[in-house]
């Protein structure tokens, strides 16, 4: 990686990467920039961050580390990848928030060509189900799968008694086999109260069997692993899956020989393999203060006010669930300092989660379409009106300052994500490595893909590292892994 000897910024002088505040009041401009300057992270700090992340990865692979790594580096038991010759009907499911996604993947051979057809349906999971017990939750999932199977008129593949299903379970679980896991953490919106220590595969299978659904769970994974599998199908040079939505994570292809937790590959996998997929859970980085030097006061305010303080730190400075809230804390400070909106706080602005990250994406999109002119951005004005301000209270300078704050938050998220990606790319030590990415922030934010890949081009000058979109990858990848598991079991 490149090293710097000064406090320069990446792409110095380019306002796409280093936003400039567009207001005429020079005194106010200086005050705003001073307040928001901590969002700018220079090269030397990023290089230090990269070094710390790399050290954490190395600890996970050392025979006698000085301490345990903060990265769990979970064995996913995924050792095979799509080769493009799989055929049959497969189901993929993805549960991780308020929506449940069910995918039908049909793989076929027509002449000498292999084709795929994908059908998908989303089900909204009611709050009483998301916060209920195992039977309610997994029973609901089973009923949704049945509805989908009936609608698609799906039948088991020839010679089989069941339709194979891949299960993306985007919560914390310890993996014990390709089709076995043990839950250790749920989310905030989805928190099944009696699921801890239980196997989600077994729970779902019981409910599907109870309604005589001819479907069998053959693979369990997290969303990053599913995205990697789909990415591998799209491009053979994909060696990692990146999630960048509400939260973030990376799963990547690792050498069995350097994974010290596996002393006997045959005993672990039931066969001799050289490569397997690791679920890094890297967003735990920073939980012990490793990121304090690049965090600002708004980060600390957000963390202290969160439902999960002091854990998943990296997620809180990069994930879509948090960027809007960072903007809210920032805007409150700007108001209290009399720099925007005539120094008036509304009840809406004081309300947690009153700014969504989608608003940042919206005014960033308009900003780009207006030739990078933030003056009186209508999307920013719309946000401020929704926060309880009258249109005649909102000045062009207010819009410029809020847009500027959102840009800084966006760019910092991108450079932090690129930093983590760069470390994992260097760890894999390949001349070319692609990261398949799924998630609403990557998909819907107009700048995120270009920002991340541009930062990677200078962070990894000696190898080609690219992050590309694998939309709906965690669901499609689940079905794809089911196909891979069935194909490998027949060999």
CSV table of C-alpha atoms in Angstrom, one decimal:
chain,number,residue,atom,x,y,z
A,1,UNK,CA,0.0,0.0,0.0
A,2,UNK,CA,1.0,3.6,-0.5
A,3,UNK,CA,2.4,5.5,2.4
A,4,UNK,CA,2.3,9.2,3.0
A,5,UNK,CA,4.5,11.4,5.1
A,6,UNK,CA,2.1,14.3,5.5
A,7,UNK,CA,-1.5,15.2,6.3
A,8,UNK,CA,-2.7,15.3,2.7
A,9,UNK,CA,-6.1,13.9,1.7
A,10,UNK,CA,-6.8,11.4,-1.0
A,11,UNK,CA,-7.6,13.2,-4.3
A,12,UNK,CA,-6.6,16.6,-2.8
A,13,UNK,CA,-8.4,19.4,-4.6
A,14,UNK,CA,-11.2,17.3,-6.1
A,15,UNK,CA,-14.4,18.3,-4.5
A,16,UNK,CA,-16.1,15.0,-5.4
A,17,UNK,CA,-13.8,13.4,-2.8
A,18,UNK,CA,-13.2,16.5,-0.7
A,19,UNK,CA,-16.4,18.5,-0.6
A,20,UNK,CA,-16.3,22.3,-0.5
A,21,UNK,CA,-18.8,24.4,1.3
A,22,UNK,CA,-20.6,26.8,-1.0
A,23,UNK,CA,-21.7,29.9,0.9
A,24,UNK,CA,-20.8,33.5,0.5
A,25,UNK,CA,-20.6,34.4,4.2
A,26,UNK,CA,-16.8,33.9,4.7
A,27,UNK,CA,-17.1,34.1,8.5
A,28,UNK,CA,-19.8,31.5,8.8
A,29,UNK,CA,-18.0,29.3,6.3
A,30,UNK,CA,-14.9,29.2,8.5
A,31,UNK,CA,-17.0,28.4,11.6
A,32,UNK,CA,-18.9,25.6,9.8
A,33,UNK,CA,-15.8,24.1,8.4
A,34,UNK,CA,-14.1,24.2,11.8
A,35,UNK,CA,-17.0,22.4,13.4
A,36,UNK,CA,-17.3,19.7,10.6
A,37,UNK,CA,-13.6,19.3,9.9
A,38,UNK,CA,-13.3,16.2,12.1
A,39,UNK,CA,-15.3,14.3,9.4
A,40,UNK,CA,-12.3,14.7,7.1
A,41,UNK,CA,-9.8,11.9,7.6
A,42,UNK,CA,-6.4,12.4,6.1
A,43,UNK,CA,-4.1,9.8,4.5
A,44,UNK,CA,-1.9,9.3,7.5
A,45,UNK,CA,-4.9,8.5,9.7
A,46,UNK,CA,-6.3,6.1,7.1
A,47,UNK,CA,-2.9,4.4,6.8
A,48,UNK,CA,-2.8,4.0,10.5
A,49,UNK,CA,-6.4,2.6,10.5
A,50,UNK,CA,-5.4,0.1,7.7
A,51,UNK,CA,-2.4,-1.0,9.7
A,52,UNK,CA,-4.5,-1.7,12.8
A,53,UNK,CA,-7.1,-3.6,10.8
A,54,UNK,CA,-4.4,-5.7,9.2
A,55,UNK,CA,-2.9,-6.4,12.6
A,56,UNK,CA,-6.2,-7.7,13.8
A,57,UNK,CA,-6.5,-10.1,10.9
A,58,UNK,CA,-2.9,-11.3,11.5
A,59,UNK,CA,-3.7,-12.0,15.1
A,60,UNK,CA,-6.5,-14.4,14.0
A,61,UNK,CA,-4.0,-16.5,12.0
A,62,UNK,CA,-1.0,-16.5,14.3
A,63,UNK,CA,-0.2,-19.8,16.1
A,64,UNK,CA,0.6,-18.0,19.4
A,65,UNK,CA,-0.9,-14.5,19.2
A,66,UNK,CA,-0.2,-11.8,21.8
A,67,UNK,CA,-4.0,-11.7,22.4
A,68,UNK,CA,-7.2,-13.0,20.7
A,69,UNK,CA,-8.2,-11.1,17.6
A,70,UNK,CA,-11.3,-9.0,17.8
A,71,UNK,CA,-12.4,-10.5,14.4
A,72,UNK,CA,-14.3,-13.8,15.0
A,73,UNK,CA,-13.3,-15.1,11.6
A,74,UNK,CA,-16.1,-17.7,11.6
A,75,UNK,CA,-15.7,-20.9,9.5
A,76,UNK,CA,-18.8,-21.0,7.2
A,77,UNK,CA,-18.1,-24.6,6.0
A,78,UNK,CA,-18.5,-23.3,2.5
A,79,UNK,CA,-15.8,-25.1,0.4
A,80,UNK,CA,-17.4,-25.3,-3.1
A,81,UNK,CA,-18.5,-22.6,-5.5
A,82,UNK,CA,-20.8,-22.3,-8.5
A,83,UNK,CA,-19.2,-23.7,-11.7
A,84,UNK,CA,-22.0,-22.7,-14.0
A,85,UNK,CA,-23.1,-26.2,-14.8
A,86,UNK,CA,-25.6,-26.6,-11.9
A,87,UNK,CA,-29.2,-27.5,-13.0
A,88,UNK,CA,-32.5,-27.7,-11.2
A,89,UNK,CA,-34.9,-25.7,-9.0
A,90,UNK,CA,-33.7,-24.2,-5.7
A,91,UNK,CA,-35.1,-21.8,-3.1
A,92,UNK,CA,-33.2,-19.1,-1.3
A,93,UNK,CA,-34.5,-17.2,1.7
A,94,UNK,CA,-33.1,-14.1,3.4
A,95,UNK,CA,-34.2,-12.8,6.8
A,96,UNK,CA,-32.4,-10.0,8.5
A,97,UNK,CA,-34.8,-7.2,9.3
A,98,UNK,CA,-38.5,-6.3,8.8
A,99,UNK,CA,-38.7,-8.0,5.4
A,100,UNK,CA,-38.4,-11.6,4.4
A,101,UNK,CA,-37.2,-12.4,0.9
A,102,UNK,CA,-37.9,-15.7,-0.9
A,103,UNK,CA,-36.1,-16.5,-4.2
A,104,UNK,CA,-36.8,-19.3,-6.7
A,105,UNK,CA,-33.7,-20.0,-8.8
A,106,UNK,CA,-34.1,-22.2,-11.9
A,107,UNK,CA,-30.9,-23.4,-13.5
A,108,UNK,CA,-31.2,-25.2,-16.8
A,109,UNK,CA,-29.2,-26.4,-19.7
A,110,UNK,CA,-30.4,-25.6,-23.2
A,111,UNK,CA,-28.3,-27.2,-25.8
A,112,UNK,CA,-24.8,-26.4,-24.8
A,113,UNK,CA,-25.8,-23.3,-22.9
A,114,UNK,CA,-26.6,-22.9,-19.2
A,115,UNK,CA,-29.3,-20.5,-18.2
A,116,UNK,CA,-30.8,-19.1,-15.1
A,117,UNK,CA,-34.2,-17.7,-14.2
A,118,UNK,CA,-34.9,-15.9,-11.0
A,119,UNK,CA,-38.3,-15.2,-9.3
A,120,UNK,CA,-38.5,-13.3,-6.1
A,121,UNK,CA,-41.1,-12.2,-3.5
A,122,UNK,CA,-40.9,-10.0,-0.4
A,123,UNK,CA,-43.0,-10.6,2.7
A,124,UNK,CA,-43.4,-8.0,5.4
A,125,UNK,CA,-42.9,-9.5,8.9
A,126,UNK,CA,-45.3,-8.1,11.5
A,127,UNK,CA,-43.8,-6.7,14.7
A,128,UNK,CA,-45.5,-9.2,16.9
A,129,UNK,CA,-43.8,-12.0,14.9
A,130,UNK,CA,-40.4,-10.3,14.9
A,131,UNK,CA,-40.6,-9.9,18.6
A,132,UNK,CA,-42.4,-13.2,19.4
A,133,UNK,CA,-41.2,-16.7,20.1
A,134,UNK,CA,-39.5,-19.3,17.9
A,135,UNK,CA,-42.7,-21.1,16.9
A,136,UNK,CA,-44.4,-17.9,15.8
A,137,UNK,CA,-41.4,-16.6,13.9
A,138,UNK,CA,-40.3,-19.7,12.1
A,139,UNK,CA,-43.9,-20.8,11.6
A,140,UNK,CA,-44.5,-17.5,9.8
A,141,UNK,CA,-41.4,-18.0,7.6
A,142,UNK,CA,-42.6,-21.5,6.7
A,143,UNK,CA,-46.0,-20.2,5.8
A,144,UNK,CA,-44.5,-17.6,3.5
A,145,UNK,CA,-42.3,-20.2,1.8
A,146,UNK,CA,-45.4,-22.4,1.3
A,147,UNK,CA,-47.3,-19.5,-0.3
A,148,UNK,CA,-44.3,-18.8,-2.6
A,149,UNK,CA,-43.9,-22.5,-3.5
A,150,UNK,CA,-47.6,-22.9,-4.3
A,151,UNK,CA,-47.6,-19.7,-6.4
A,152,UNK,CA,-44.6,-20.8,-8.3
A,153,UNK,CA,-45.9,-24.3,-8.6
A,154,UNK,CA,-42.5,-25.7,-7.5
A,155,UNK,CA,-41.9,-29.4,-7.3
A,156,UNK,CA,-38.8,-31.4,-6.2
A,157,UNK,CA,-36.2,-32.0,-8.8
A,158,UNK,CA,-36.3,-35.3,-10.7
A,159,UNK,CA,-35.4,-38.2,-8.5
A,160,UNK,CA,-35.6,-36.2,-5.3
A,161,UNK,CA,-38.3,-35.9,-2.6
A,162,UNK,CA,-37.6,-32.3,-1.6
A,163,UNK,CA,-36.7,-28.9,-3.0
A,164,UNK,CA,-33.3,-27.7,-1.7
A,165,UNK,CA,-33.3,-24.5,0.2
A,166,UNK,CA,-30.5,-22.1,1.2
A,167,UNK,CA,-31.1,-20.0,4.3
A,168,UNK,CA,-29.5,-16.6,4.8
A,169,UNK,CA,-29.8,-15.8,8.4
A,170,UNK,CA,-28.5,-12.3,8.9
A,171,UNK,CA,-28.1,-12.4,12.6
A,172,UNK,CA,-25.3,-13.6,14.9
A,173,UNK,CA,-24.8,-17.3,14.9
A,174,UNK,CA,-22.0,-19.8,15.3
A,175,UNK,CA,-21.7,-22.2,12.4
A,176,UNK,CA,-21.2,-25.9,13.2
A,177,UNK,CA,-21.7,-27.3,9.7
A,178,UNK,CA,-22.9,-26.2,6.3
A,179,UNK,CA,-26.5,-26.8,7.5
A,180,UNK,CA,-26.2,-26.3,11.3
A,181,UNK,CA,-25.8,-23.2,13.4
A,182,UNK,CA,-26.4,-21.8,16.9
A,183,UNK,CA,-27.9,-18.3,17.4
A,184,UNK,CA,-26.0,-16.0,19.8
A,185,UNK,CA,-27.4,-12.6,18.8
A,186,UNK,CA,-30.5,-11.1,17.2
A,187,UNK,CA,-31.2,-7.6,16.0
A,188,UNK,CA,-33.2,-4.6,17.3
A,189,UNK,CA,-36.2,-4.8,14.9
A,190,UNK,CA,-36.1,-8.6,15.0
A,191,UNK,CA,-35.5,-10.1,18.4
A,192,UNK,CA,-37.1,-13.5,18.9
A,193,UNK,CA,-36.9,-13.9,22.6
A,194,UNK,CA,-36.3,-17.7,23.0
A,195,UNK,CA,-34.0,-18.4,20.1
A,196,UNK,CA,-30.6,-18.0,21.7
A,197,UNK,CA,-28.5,-21.2,21.6
A,198,UNK,CA,-30.8,-22.8,19.1
A,199,UNK,CA,-30.3,-24.0,15.6
A,200,UNK,CA,-32.3,-21.8,13.1
A,201,UNK,CA,-32.1,-24.6,10.5
A,202,UNK,CA,-33.7,-27.1,12.8
A,203,UNK,CA,-36.4,-24.6,13.9
A,204,UNK,CA,-37.4,-23.7,10.3
A,205,UNK,CA,-37.3,-27.4,9.2
A,206,UNK,CA,-39.6,-28.4,12.0
A,207,UNK,CA,-42.2,-25.8,10.9
A,208,UNK,CA,-41.9,-26.7,7.2
A,209,UNK,CA,-42.3,-30.4,8.1
A,210,UNK,CA,-45.4,-29.6,10.2
A,211,UNK,CA,-47.2,-28.2,7.2
A,212,UNK,CA,-45.8,-31.0,4.9
A,213,UNK,CA,-43.8,-28.7,2.8
A,214,UNK,CA,-41.4,-30.7,0.5
A,215,UNK,CA,-38.5,-28.4,1.2
A,216,UNK,CA,-35.2,-29.1,3.0
A,217,UNK,CA,-32.7,-26.6,4.3
A,218,UNK,CA,-29.3,-27.8,2.9
A,219,UNK,CA,-27.2,-24.6,3.6
A,220,UNK,CA,-27.1,-21.9,6.3
A,221,UNK,CA,-25.1,-18.7,5.7
A,222,UNK,CA,-25.0,-15.1,6.6
A,223,UNK,CA,-25.7,-12.3,4.0
A,224,UNK,CA,-22.0,-11.6,3.1
A,225,UNK,CA,-21.5,-15.3,2.3
A,226,UNK,CA,-24.6,-15.5,0.1
A,227,UNK,CA,-23.4,-12.4,-1.7
A,228,UNK,CA,-20.0,-13.9,-2.3
A,229,UNK,CA,-21.6,-17.1,-3.8
A,230,UNK,CA,-23.7,-15.1,-6.2
A,231,UNK,CA,-20.8,-12.9,-7.1
A,232,UNK,CA,-18.7,-16.0,-7.8
A,233,UNK,CA,-21.4,-17.1,-10.2
A,234,UNK,CA,-21.4,-13.7,-11.9
A,235,UNK,CA,-17.6,-13.3,-12.1
A,236,UNK,CA,-15.0,-16.0,-11.4
A,237,UNK,CA,-12.6,-13.4,-10.0
A,238,UNK,CA,-14.9,-12.7,-7.1
A,239,UNK,CA,-13.3,-13.8,-3.8
A,240,UNK,CA,-15.3,-11.8,-1.3
A,241,UNK,CA,-18.8,-10.7,-0.5
A,242,UNK,CA,-19.4,-7.2,1.0
A,243,UNK,CA,-22.6,-6.1,2.6
A,244,UNK,CA,-23.2,-2.3,2.7
A,245,UNK,CA,-26.8,-1.6,3.7
A,246,UNK,CA,-28.1,-0.9,7.1
A,247,UNK,CA,-24.9,-2.5,8.4
A,248,UNK,CA,-21.7,-4.0,6.8
A,249,UNK,CA,-19.7,-7.2,6.8
A,250,UNK,CA,-17.2,-9.1,4.7
A,251,UNK,CA,-17.0,-12.8,3.9
A,252,UNK,CA,-14.0,-13.9,1.8
A,253,UNK,CA,-12.1,-17.0,0.5
A,254,UNK,CA,-9.3,-18.2,2.8
A,255,UNK,CA,-6.6,-20.8,2.6
A,256,UNK,CA,-7.3,-23.7,4.9
A,257,UNK,CA,-3.6,-24.1,5.5
A,258,UNK,CA,-3.3,-20.8,7.4
A,259,UNK,CA,-6.4,-21.0,9.4
A,260,UNK,CA,-5.1,-22.2,12.8
A,261,UNK,CA,-8.5,-23.2,14.1
A,262,UNK,CA,-8.6,-26.1,11.7
A,263,UNK,CA,-6.0,-28.7,12.5
A,264,UNK,CA,-7.6,-31.6,10.6
A,265,UNK,CA,-9.4,-30.4,7.4
A,266,UNK,CA,-10.8,-33.9,6.7
A,267,UNK,CA,-12.3,-34.1,10.2
A,268,UNK,CA,-13.8,-30.5,9.8
A,269,UNK,CA,-15.1,-30.7,6.3
A,270,UNK,CA,-15.4,-34.4,5.7
A,271,UNK,CA,-13.0,-34.1,2.7
A,272,UNK,CA,-9.7,-32.5,1.9
A,273,UNK,CA,-10.0,-28.9,0.7
A,274,UNK,CA,-7.7,-26.1,0.1
A,275,UNK,CA,-10.1,-23.1,0.2
A,276,UNK,CA,-13.1,-22.2,2.3
A,277,UNK,CA,-15.2,-19.1,3.1
A,278,UNK,CA,-14.6,-17.1,6.3
A,279,UNK,CA,-17.2,-14.8,7.8
A,280,UNK,CA,-15.1,-12.0,9.2
A,281,UNK,CA,-17.6,-10.0,11.3
A,282,UNK,CA,-15.1,-7.2,10.9
A,283,UNK,CA,-17.5,-4.4,12.1
A,284,UNK,CA,-16.5,-5.4,15.6
A,285,UNK,CA,-13.3,-3.6,15.0
A,286,UNK,CA,-13.2,-0.4,17.1
A,287,UNK,CA,-15.2,-1.9,20.0
A,288,UNK,CA,-12.0,-1.6,22.1
A,289,UNK,CA,-11.2,1.9,21.2
A,290,UNK,CA,-9.1,1.2,18.1
A,291,UNK,CA,-11.1,3.8,16.1
A,292,UNK,CA,-11.2,6.6,18.6
A,293,UNK,CA,-8.6,8.6,16.8
A,294,UNK,CA,-10.8,8.8,13.7
A,295,UNK,CA,-14.1,9.2,15.4
A,296,UNK,CA,-15.6,12.6,16.2
A,297,UNK,CA,-17.9,13.8,18.9
A,298,UNK,CA,-21.0,13.0,16.8
A,299,UNK,CA,-19.8,9.4,16.6
A,300,UNK,CA,-19.5,9.1,20.3
A,301,UNK,CA,-22.9,10.8,20.8
A,302,UNK,CA,-24.5,8.3,18.4
A,303,UNK,CA,-22.9,5.3,20.1
A,304,UNK,CA,-23.8,6.4,23.6
A,305,UNK,CA,-27.5,6.9,22.5
A,306,UNK,CA,-27.7,3.6,20.6
A,307,UNK,CA,-29.5,0.5,21.8
A,308,UNK,CA,-26.1,-1.4,21.5
A,309,UNK,CA,-23.5,1.0,22.8
A,310,UNK,CA,-19.8,0.2,22.3
A,311,UNK,CA,-20.3,-2.8,20.0
A,312,UNK,CA,-20.2,-3.1,16.1
A,313,UNK,CA,-18.3,0.2,16.1
A,314,UNK,CA,-17.3,0.0,12.4
A,315,UNK,CA,-20.9,-0.4,11.4
A,316,UNK,CA,-21.9,2.8,13.2
A,317,UNK,CA,-19.5,4.9,11.1
A,318,UNK,CA,-20.3,3.3,7.8
A,319,UNK,CA,-23.8,1.6,7.8
A,320,UNK,CA,-27.0,3.0,6.4
A,321,UNK,CA,-28.8,2.5,9.7
A,322,UNK,CA,-26.5,5.2,11.2
A,323,UNK,CA,-25.5,7.8,8.7
A,324,UNK,CA,-28.8,9.7,8.9
A,325,UNK,CA,-28.6,9.7,12.7
A,326,UNK,CA,-25.0,11.1,12.4
A,327,UNK,CA,-26.4,13.9,10.3
A,328,UNK,CA,-29.1,14.6,12.9
A,329,UNK,CA,-26.5,15.0,15.7
A,330,UNK,CA,-24.4,17.2,13.4
A,331,UNK,CA,-27.4,19.4,12.4
A,332,UNK,CA,-28.3,19.8,16.1
A,333,UNK,CA,-24.8,21.1,16.8
A,334,UNK,CA,-24.9,23.5,13.8
A,335,UNK,CA,-28.2,24.8,15.1
A,336,UNK,CA,-27.0,25.3,18.7
A,337,UNK,CA,-24.0,27.2,17.3
A,338,UNK,CA,-26.3,29.5,15.4
A,339,UNK,CA,-24.9,28.5,12.0
A,340,UNK,CA,-28.1,27.2,10.4
A,341,UNK,CA,-31.9,27.6,10.6
A,342,UNK,CA,-31.7,30.8,12.7
A,343,UNK,CA,-30.5,28.7,15.7
A,344,UNK,CA,-33.9,27.2,16.2
A,345,UNK,CA,-34.4,23.5,17.3
A,346,UNK,CA,-37.6,21.7,16.4
A,347,UNK,CA,-39.1,18.8,18.2
A,348,UNK,CA,-38.7,16.7,15.1
A,349,UNK,CA,-35.0,17.4,14.9
A,350,UNK,CA,-34.6,16.4,18.5
A,351,UNK,CA,-36.4,13.1,17.8
A,352,UNK,CA,-34.0,10.1,17.3
A,353,UNK,CA,-34.1,8.6,13.8
A,354,UNK,CA,-35.9,11.6,12.3
A,355,UNK,CA,-33.3,11.7,9.5
A,356,UNK,CA,-33.0,8.7,7.3
A,357,UNK,CA,-29.9,7.9,5.3
A,358,UNK,CA,-32.2,7.9,2.2
A,359,UNK,CA,-32.4,11.7,2.6
A,360,UNK,CA,-28.6,12.0,2.2
A,361,UNK,CA,-28.8,9.8,-0.9
A,362,UNK,CA,-31.6,12.0,-2.3
A,363,UNK,CA,-29.8,15.3,-1.9
A,364,UNK,CA,-26.5,13.9,-3.0
A,365,UNK,CA,-28.2,12.7,-6.2
A,366,UNK,CA,-29.7,16.2,-6.8
A,367,UNK,CA,-26.4,17.8,-6.0
A,368,UNK,CA,-24.6,15.7,-8.7
A,369,UNK,CA,-27.3,16.4,-11.2
A,370,UNK,CA,-27.1,20.2,-10.6
A,371,UNK,CA,-23.4,20.2,-11.5
A,372,UNK,CA,-22.3,20.0,-7.9
A,373,UNK,CA,-24.2,23.1,-6.9
A,374,UNK,CA,-25.7,22.9,-3.4
A,375,UNK,CA,-27.4,26.2,-3.4
A,376,UNK,CA,-31.1,25.8,-2.4
A,377,UNK,CA,-31.0,22.0,-3.0
A,378,UNK,CA,-34.7,21.1,-3.1
A,379,UNK,CA,-34.2,17.6,-1.6
A,380,UNK,CA,-32.4,19.2,1.4
A,381,UNK,CA,-35.1,21.8,1.7
A,382,UNK,CA,-37.7,19.0,1.7
A,383,UNK,CA,-35.8,17.2,4.5
A,384,UNK,CA,-35.7,20.4,6.6
A,385,UNK,CA,-39.5,21.0,6.0
A,386,UNK,CA,-40.1,17.4,7.2
A,387,UNK,CA,-38.1,18.3,10.3
A,388,UNK,CA,-40.6,21.0,11.2
A,389,UNK,CA,-39.1,24.1,9.6
A,390,UNK,CA,-41.2,26.5,7.5
A,391,UNK,CA,-40.0,27.0,4.0
A,392,UNK,CA,-39.5,30.7,4.5
A,393,UNK,CA,-37.2,29.9,7.5
A,394,UNK,CA,-34.9,27.9,5.3
A,395,UNK,CA,-32.1,29.9,3.5
A,396,UNK,CA,-30.0,28.9,0.6
A,397,UNK,CA,-27.0,28.8,3.0
A,398,UNK,CA,-28.9,26.4,5.2
A,399,UNK,CA,-29.4,24.0,2.3
A,400,UNK,CA,-25.7,24.3,1.3
A,401,UNK,CA,-24.5,23.6,4.9
A,402,UNK,CA,-26.7,20.6,5.4
A,403,UNK,CA,-25.8,19.2,2.0
A,404,UNK,CA,-22.1,19.7,2.8
A,405,UNK,CA,-22.5,17.9,6.1
A,406,UNK,CA,-24.2,14.9,4.3
A,407,UNK,CA,-21.4,14.8,1.8
A,408,UNK,CA,-18.7,14.6,4.5
A,409,UNK,CA,-20.6,11.8,6.2
A,410,UNK,CA,-20.9,9.9,2.9
A,411,UNK,CA,-17.3,10.3,1.9
A,412,UNK,CA,-16.0,9.2,5.3
A,413,UNK,CA,-18.2,6.1,5.2
A,414,UNK,CA,-16.8,5.3,1.7
A,415,UNK,CA,-13.2,5.7,2.8
A,416,UNK,CA,-13.7,3.6,5.9
A,417,UNK,CA,-15.3,0.8,3.8
A,418,UNK,CA,-12.5,1.0,1.2
A,419,UNK,CA,-9.9,0.8,4.0
A,420,UNK,CA,-11.4,-2.5,5.3
A,421,UNK,CA,-11.8,-3.9,1.7
A,422,UNK,CA,-8.2,-3.0,1.0
A,423,UNK,CA,-6.9,-4.9,4.0
A,424,UNK,CA,-8.8,-8.0,3.1
A,425,UNK,CA,-7.7,-7.7,-0.6
A,426,UNK,CA,-4.1,-7.5,0.5
A,427,UNK,CA,-4.6,-10.4,2.9
A,428,UNK,CA,-5.8,-12.6,0.0
A,429,UNK,CA,-2.7,-11.5,-2.0
A,430,UNK,CA,-4.2,-12.0,-5.4
A,431,UNK,CA,-3.3,-9.9,-8.5
A,432,UNK,CA,-7.0,-9.4,-9.1
A,433,UNK,CA,-9.8,-9.6,-6.5
A,434,UNK,CA,-13.4,-8.6,-6.9
A,435,UNK,CA,-15.9,-8.0,-4.0
A,436,UNK,CA,-19.5,-8.6,-4.8
A,437,UNK,CA,-21.6,-6.1,-2.9
A,438,UNK,CA,-25.2,-6.2,-1.8
A,439,UNK,CA,-27.0,-3.6,0.3
A,440,UNK,CA,-29.2,-0.6,0.0
A,441,UNK,CA,-26.5,2.0,0.8
A,442,UNK,CA,-24.3,0.7,-2.0
A,443,UNK,CA,-27.2,0.3,-4.4
A,444,UNK,CA,-29.1,3.5,-3.8
A,445,UNK,CA,-26.4,6.1,-2.9
A,446,UNK,CA,-25.4,7.8,-6.2
A,447,UNK,CA,-21.7,8.2,-5.2
A,448,UNK,CA,-20.9,5.2,-3.0
A,449,UNK,CA,-19.6,2.8,-5.7
A,450,UNK,CA,-17.4,5.4,-7.4
A,451,UNK,CA,-16.0,6.7,-4.1
A,452,UNK,CA,-15.1,3.2,-2.8
A,453,UNK,CA,-13.5,2.0,-6.0
A,454,UNK,CA,-11.6,5.3,-6.5
A,455,UNK,CA,-10.2,5.0,-2.9
A,456,UNK,CA,-9.2,1.4,-3.6
A,457,UNK,CA,-7.3,2.4,-6.7
A,458,UNK,CA,-4.9,4.4,-4.6
A,459,UNK,CA,-4.9,2.2,-1.5
A,460,UNK,CA,-4.1,-1.0,-3.5
A,461,UNK,CA,-1.8,0.2,-6.3
A,462,UNK,CA,-0.2,-3.2,-6.9
A,463,UNK,CA,-3.3,-5.2,-7.5
A,464,UNK,CA,-6.7,-4.8,-9.2
A,465,UNK,CA,-9.4,-4.5,-6.5
A,466,UNK,CA,-13.0,-3.8,-7.6
A,467,UNK,CA,-16.3,-3.7,-5.7
A,468,UNK,CA,-19.2,-4.4,-7.9
A,469,UNK,CA,-23.0,-4.7,-7.4
A,470,UNK,CA,-24.5,-8.1,-6.9
A,471,UNK,CA,-28.0,-6.8,-6.2
A,472,UNK,CA,-30.2,-9.1,-4.1
A,473,UNK,CA,-27.1,-11.3,-3.8
A,474,UNK,CA,-27.8,-12.5,-0.2
A,475,UNK,CA,-31.1,-14.1,-1.3
A,476,UNK,CA,-30.0,-15.3,-4.8
A,477,UNK,CA,-26.7,-16.5,-3.3
A,478,UNK,CA,-28.6,-18.6,-0.8
A,479,UNK,CA,-30.4,-20.4,-3.6
A,480,UNK,CA,-27.1,-20.7,-5.5
A,481,UNK,CA,-25.4,-22.3,-2.5
A,482,UNK,CA,-28.2,-24.8,-2.2
A,483,UNK,CA,-27.5,-25.8,-5.8
A,484,UNK,CA,-23.7,-26.0,-5.1
A,485,UNK,CA,-24.3,-28.2,-2.0
A,486,UNK,CA,-26.6,-30.6,-3.9
A,487,UNK,CA,-24.2,-30.7,-6.9
A,488,UNK,CA,-21.2,-31.5,-4.7
A,489,UNK,CA,-23.1,-34.1,-2.7
A,490,UNK,CA,-23.7,-36.1,-5.9
A,491,UNK,CA,-20.1,-36.2,-6.9
